[in-house]
Amino acid sequence: MILLIAAALVAADCPSAATAQAAICHALGAQRAGRFAEAAVGFETAAGRSKPGDPASDRMLAAAGNMWIAAGEPSKAALALDKALAGTGLLADQRGLALLDRARAAEAQNDVKTARSKTDEALKSAGEDPFAWYFSAALAVRENNLKAAEAAIAKAMTLAPNSADILFEAGHIAQLGGDEAKARGLWQRAVAAEPAGPGGTAAKKALDLLAQPATATPAGR
């Protein structure tokens, strides 16, 4: 309810003219309220209203792509991000984060090859972003490349040692590598770091599964 009120106040203060700034204002209000598809459309509208060649247009398209991912629309995200990346308005880490979003959109569409290509490109300019390494590690698991997953998650943990999401994934990778004790320790750290968050909750479920005794196979089967 608070978010909805805040978004309404933002919308009320937005200019009514059909300008890029007005569209951005409405998009930000929708984003704050969790209306991600509406926010994506708003950022795309802002990009369309920008002057030809304005580098801000690429940034608005990248923002739209991020919102389409949040809205569960990876194909629309891919289109917006490809347009953004084709321009020259995204610099340094901005481009790296847009590439990472493009990788996320590809992974959500089960295009693992494109996801890996965009992730590796993203890491060249967003290599200090722990989430980029976390995503690379999770993608490596999908690729059945345990060695790459271990290296990527180790880098993510170096950058964000107390992230419950990263600790959970590190435990998952440790379990895949056969080190149950290490997995347990990492999941315990995840629960301690964020007991009620997604990473901590997932780690708690994983620990509960480890605590369950293995089912004995009846003789003769």
Short mmCIF file of N, CA and C in Angstrom, two decimals, residues 30-122:
data_model
loop_
_atom_site.label_atom_id
_atom_site.label_comp_id
_atom_site.label_asym_id
_atom_site.label_seq_id
_atom_site.Cartn_x
_atom_site.Cartn_y
_atom_site.Cartn_z
N ALA A 30 5.90 3.65 -11.88
CA ALA A 30 5.43 2.28 -12.09
C ALA A 30 6.44 1.28 -11.53
N GLN A 31 7.71 1.56 -11.70
CA GLN A 31 8.76 0.67 -11.17
C GLN A 31 8.67 0.58 -9.65
N ARG A 32 8.52 1.71 -9.00
CA ARG A 32 8.43 1.71 -7.54
C ARG A 32 7.22 0.94 -7.04
N ALA A 33 6.15 0.95 -7.83
CA ALA A 33 4.92 0.24 -7.45
C ALA A 33 4.94 -1.23 -7.86
N GLY A 34 6.02 -1.66 -8.49
CA GLY A 34 6.11 -3.05 -8.90
C GLY A 34 5.36 -3.37 -10.18
N ARG A 35 4.96 -2.34 -10.93
CA ARG A 35 4.28 -2.55 -12.21
C ARG A 35 5.35 -2.53 -13.31
N PHE A 36 6.07 -3.65 -13.40
CA PHE A 36 7.29 -3.65 -14.20
C PHE A 36 7.03 -3.56 -15.71
N ALA A 37 5.97 -4.21 -16.19
CA ALA A 37 5.66 -4.11 -17.63
C ALA A 37 5.31 -2.67 -17.99
N GLU A 38 4.55 -2.02 -17.14
CA GLU A 38 4.20 -0.62 -17.38
C GLU A 38 5.44 0.25 -17.35
N ALA A 39 6.35 -0.04 -16.43
CA ALA A 39 7.60 0.72 -16.37
C ALA A 39 8.42 0.53 -17.64
N ALA A 40 8.46 -0.71 -18.13
CA ALA A 40 9.22 -0.99 -19.35
C ALA A 40 8.67 -0.19 -20.53
N VAL A 41 7.36 -0.17 -20.65
CA VAL A 41 6.73 0.60 -21.74
C VAL A 41 7.06 2.08 -21.58
N GLY A 42 7.06 2.56 -20.34
CA GLY A 42 7.38 3.96 -20.09
C GLY A 42 8.80 4.31 -20.51
N PHE A 43 9.75 3.45 -20.19
CA PHE A 43 11.14 3.71 -20.57
C PHE A 43 11.31 3.63 -22.09
N GLU A 44 10.60 2.70 -22.74
CA GLU A 44 10.65 2.62 -24.20
C GLU A 44 10.05 3.87 -24.83
N THR A 45 8.97 4.37 -24.22
CA THR A 45 8.36 5.61 -24.71
C THR A 45 9.33 6.77 -24.57
N ALA A 46 10.04 6.81 -23.45
CA ALA A 46 11.03 7.87 -23.24
C ALA A 46 12.13 7.80 -24.29
N ALA A 47 12.56 6.59 -24.60
CA ALA A 47 13.59 6.43 -25.63
C ALA A 47 13.09 6.92 -26.97
N GLY A 48 11.85 6.62 -27.28
CA GLY A 48 11.27 7.05 -28.55
C GLY A 48 11.09 8.55 -28.65
N ARG A 49 10.96 9.21 -27.51
CA ARG A 49 10.76 10.66 -27.50
C ARG A 49 12.08 11.42 -27.43
N SER A 50 13.18 10.71 -27.26
CA SER A 50 14.48 11.36 -27.18
C SER A 50 14.90 11.86 -28.56
N LYS A 51 15.77 12.85 -28.58
CA LYS A 51 16.28 13.37 -29.85
C LYS A 51 17.14 12.31 -30.55
N PRO A 52 17.12 12.27 -31.86
CA PRO A 52 17.95 11.31 -32.60
C PRO A 52 19.41 11.44 -32.21
N GLY A 53 20.02 10.31 -31.90
CA GLY A 53 21.42 10.32 -31.51
C GLY A 53 21.68 10.60 -30.05
N ASP A 54 20.64 10.90 -29.29
CA ASP A 54 20.81 11.17 -27.85
C ASP A 54 21.23 9.89 -27.14
N PRO A 55 22.40 9.86 -26.50
CA PRO A 55 22.84 8.64 -25.81
C PRO A 55 21.91 8.20 -24.70
N ALA A 56 21.09 9.13 -24.18
CA ALA A 56 20.14 8.77 -23.13
C ALA A 56 19.12 7.76 -23.63
N SER A 57 18.87 7.77 -24.94
CA SER A 57 17.92 6.82 -25.51
C SER A 57 18.37 5.39 -25.27
N ASP A 58 19.66 5.13 -25.43
CA ASP A 58 20.18 3.77 -25.19
C ASP A 58 20.03 3.38 -23.73
N ARG A 59 20.23 4.33 -22.83
CA ARG A 59 20.09 4.04 -21.40
C ARG A 59 18.63 3.75 -21.05
N MET A 60 17.71 4.46 -21.69
CA MET A 60 16.29 4.19 -21.45
C MET A 60 15.89 2.82 -21.98
N LEU A 61 16.43 2.42 -23.13
CA LEU A 61 16.14 1.10 -23.67
C LEU A 61 16.72 0.00 -22.77
N ALA A 62 17.90 0.27 -22.21
CA ALA A 62 18.49 -0.70 -21.28
C ALA A 62 17.63 -0.83 -20.03
N ALA A 63 17.12 0.30 -19.55
CA ALA A 63 16.23 0.27 -18.39
C ALA A 63 14.95 -0.49 -18.72
N ALA A 64 14.44 -0.30 -19.93
CA ALA A 64 13.25 -1.03 -20.35
C ALA A 64 13.51 -2.53 -20.37
N GLY A 65 14.68 -2.91 -20.88
CA GLY A 65 15.03 -4.33 -20.90
C GLY A 65 15.06 -4.93 -19.51
N ASN A 66 15.63 -4.19 -18.56
CA ASN A 66 15.68 -4.66 -17.18
C ASN A 66 14.29 -4.84 -16.60
N MET A 67 13.40 -3.91 -16.92
CA MET A 67 12.03 -4.00 -16.42
C MET A 67 11.26 -5.15 -17.08
N TRP A 68 11.53 -5.41 -18.37
CA TRP A 68 10.87 -6.54 -19.02
C TRP A 68 11.31 -7.86 -18.39
N ILE A 69 12.56 -7.95 -17.97
CA ILE A 69 13.02 -9.15 -17.27
C ILE A 69 12.25 -9.30 -15.96
N ALA A 70 12.13 -8.20 -15.22
CA ALA A 70 11.39 -8.23 -13.95
C ALA A 70 9.93 -8.60 -14.16
N ALA A 71 9.40 -8.25 -15.34
CA ALA A 71 8.00 -8.55 -15.65
C ALA A 71 7.82 -9.97 -16.19
N GLY A 72 8.92 -10.72 -16.34
CA GLY A 72 8.83 -12.08 -16.86
C GLY A 72 8.61 -12.13 -18.36
N GLU A 73 9.14 -11.13 -19.07
CA GLU A 73 8.99 -11.06 -20.53
C GLU A 73 10.38 -11.03 -21.18
N PRO A 74 11.10 -12.15 -21.17
CA PRO A 74 12.48 -12.13 -21.66
C PRO A 74 12.62 -11.82 -23.14
N SER A 75 11.65 -12.20 -23.95
CA SER A 75 11.76 -11.92 -25.39
C SER A 75 11.68 -10.42 -25.64
N LYS A 76 10.79 -9.71 -24.91
CA LYS A 76 10.69 -8.26 -25.05
C LYS A 76 11.95 -7.60 -24.48
N ALA A 77 12.49 -8.19 -23.42
CA ALA A 77 13.73 -7.67 -22.84
C ALA A 77 14.87 -7.76 -23.85
N ALA A 78 14.96 -8.89 -24.53
CA ALA A 78 16.02 -9.09 -25.51
C ALA A 78 15.95 -8.05 -26.63
N LEU A 79 14.75 -7.75 -27.10
CA LEU A 79 14.60 -6.77 -28.17
C LEU A 79 15.06 -5.38 -27.71
N ALA A 80 14.63 -4.98 -26.53
CA ALA A 80 15.01 -3.66 -26.02
C ALA A 80 16.51 -3.57 -25.78
N LEU A 81 17.07 -4.62 -25.21
CA LEU A 81 18.51 -4.61 -24.89
C LEU A 81 19.37 -4.66 -26.14
N ASP A 82 18.93 -5.40 -27.14
CA ASP A 82 19.69 -5.44 -28.40
C ASP A 82 19.74 -4.05 -29.03
N LYS A 83 18.63 -3.33 -28.97
CA LYS A 83 18.60 -1.95 -29.49
C LYS A 83 19.55 -1.06 -28.69
N ALA A 84 19.53 -1.21 -27.37
CA ALA A 84 20.39 -0.40 -26.51
C ALA A 84 21.86 -0.67 -26.79
N LEU A 85 22.19 -1.93 -26.92
CA LEU A 85 23.59 -2.33 -27.11
C LEU A 85 24.10 -1.99 -28.51
N ALA A 86 23.19 -1.80 -29.45
CA ALA A 86 23.59 -1.44 -30.81
C ALA A 86 24.02 0.02 -30.90
N GLY A 87 23.64 0.81 -29.91
CA GLY A 87 24.00 2.23 -29.90
C GLY A 87 25.33 2.47 -29.22
N THR A 88 25.60 3.74 -28.97
CA THR A 88 26.88 4.13 -28.35
C THR A 88 26.68 4.82 -27.01
N GLY A 89 25.45 4.79 -26.50
CA GLY A 89 25.16 5.54 -25.28
C GLY A 89 25.50 4.84 -23.99
N LEU A 90 25.79 3.53 -24.04
CA LEU A 90 26.12 2.79 -22.83
C LEU A 90 27.63 2.69 -22.70
N LEU A 91 28.15 3.19 -21.60
CA LEU A 91 29.59 3.22 -21.39
C LEU A 91 30.00 2.40 -20.19
N ALA A 92 31.17 1.78 -20.28
CA ALA A 92 31.80 1.07 -19.16
C ALA A 92 30.83 0.12 -18.48
N ASP A 93 30.60 0.34 -17.17
CA ASP A 93 29.78 -0.61 -16.42
C ASP A 93 28.32 -0.57 -16.86
N GLN A 94 27.86 0.55 -17.44
CA GLN A 94 26.49 0.59 -17.97
C GLN A 94 26.32 -0.46 -19.06
N ARG A 95 27.29 -0.54 -19.94
CA ARG A 95 27.24 -1.53 -21.01
C ARG A 95 27.36 -2.94 -20.45
N GLY A 96 28.24 -3.10 -19.44
CA GLY A 96 28.40 -4.41 -18.83
C GLY A 96 27.12 -4.91 -18.20
N LEU A 97 26.40 -4.03 -17.50
CA LEU A 97 25.16 -4.43 -16.85
C LEU A 97 24.07 -4.73 -17.88
N ALA A 98 24.06 -3.96 -18.99
CA ALA A 98 23.09 -4.24 -20.04
C ALA A 98 23.38 -5.59 -20.70
N LEU A 99 24.65 -5.90 -20.89
CA LEU A 99 25.04 -7.20 -21.44
C LEU A 99 24.63 -8.32 -20.49
N LEU A 100 24.78 -8.08 -19.20
CA LEU A 100 24.38 -9.09 -18.23
C LEU A 100 22.87 -9.31 -18.28
N ASP A 101 22.11 -8.24 -18.40
CA ASP A 101 20.66 -8.38 -18.54
C ASP A 101 20.32 -9.13 -19.83
N ARG A 102 21.08 -8.86 -20.89
CA ARG A 102 20.83 -9.58 -22.15
C ARG A 102 21.10 -11.07 -21.96
N ALA A 103 22.13 -11.38 -21.17
CA ALA A 103 22.43 -12.79 -20.86
C ALA A 103 21.30 -13.41 -20.06
N ARG A 104 20.77 -12.67 -19.11
CA ARG A 104 19.66 -13.18 -18.30
C ARG A 104 18.43 -13.45 -19.16
N ALA A 105 18.17 -12.55 -20.11
CA ALA A 105 17.04 -12.74 -21.00
C ALA A 105 17.23 -14.00 -21.85
N ALA A 106 18.45 -14.20 -22.33
CA ALA A 106 18.74 -15.39 -23.14
C ALA A 106 18.59 -16.66 -22.32
N GLU A 107 19.10 -16.64 -21.09
CA GLU A 107 19.01 -17.82 -20.23
C GLU A 107 17.56 -18.16 -19.93
N ALA A 108 16.74 -17.14 -19.74
CA ALA A 108 15.32 -17.37 -19.47
C ALA A 108 14.60 -17.96 -20.67
N GLN A 109 15.18 -17.79 -21.85
CA GLN A 109 14.62 -18.37 -23.07
C GLN A 109 15.32 -19.69 -23.44
N ASN A 110 16.13 -20.19 -22.50
CA ASN A 110 16.87 -21.44 -22.71
C ASN A 110 17.88 -21.36 -23.85
N ASP A 111 18.34 -20.15 -24.15
CA ASP A 111 19.40 -19.96 -25.12
C ASP A 111 20.71 -19.83 -24.36
N VAL A 112 21.23 -20.96 -23.91
CA VAL A 112 22.40 -20.96 -23.04
C VAL A 112 23.65 -20.46 -23.77
N LYS A 113 23.76 -20.75 -25.06
CA LYS A 113 24.92 -20.32 -25.83
C LYS A 113 25.02 -18.80 -25.86
N THR A 114 23.92 -18.12 -26.16
CA THR A 114 23.92 -16.66 -26.16
C THR A 114 24.13 -16.11 -24.76
N ALA A 115 23.53 -16.77 -23.77
CA ALA A 115 23.71 -16.33 -22.39
C ALA A 115 25.17 -16.36 -21.98
N ARG A 116 25.88 -17.39 -22.36
CA ARG A 116 27.31 -17.48 -22.02
C ARG A 116 28.11 -16.42 -22.75
N SER A 117 27.82 -16.23 -24.03
CA SER A 117 28.55 -15.23 -24.80
C SER A 117 28.38 -13.83 -24.22
N LYS A 118 27.15 -13.47 -23.88
CA LYS A 118 26.89 -12.14 -23.33
C LYS A 118 27.45 -12.01 -21.92
N THR A 119 27.41 -13.09 -21.14
CA THR A 119 27.96 -13.03 -19.78
C THR A 119 29.46 -12.79 -19.82
N ASP A 120 30.17 -13.53 -20.66
CA ASP A 120 31.62 -13.37 -20.76
C ASP A 120 31.98 -11.96 -21.23
N GLU A 121 31.18 -11.42 -22.14
CA GLU A 121 31.42 -10.06 -22.61
C GLU A 121 31.14 -9.07 -21.49
N ALA A 122 30.09 -9.32 -20.72
CA ALA A 122 29.74 -8.42 -19.62
C ALA A 122 30.83 -8.35 -18.57
#
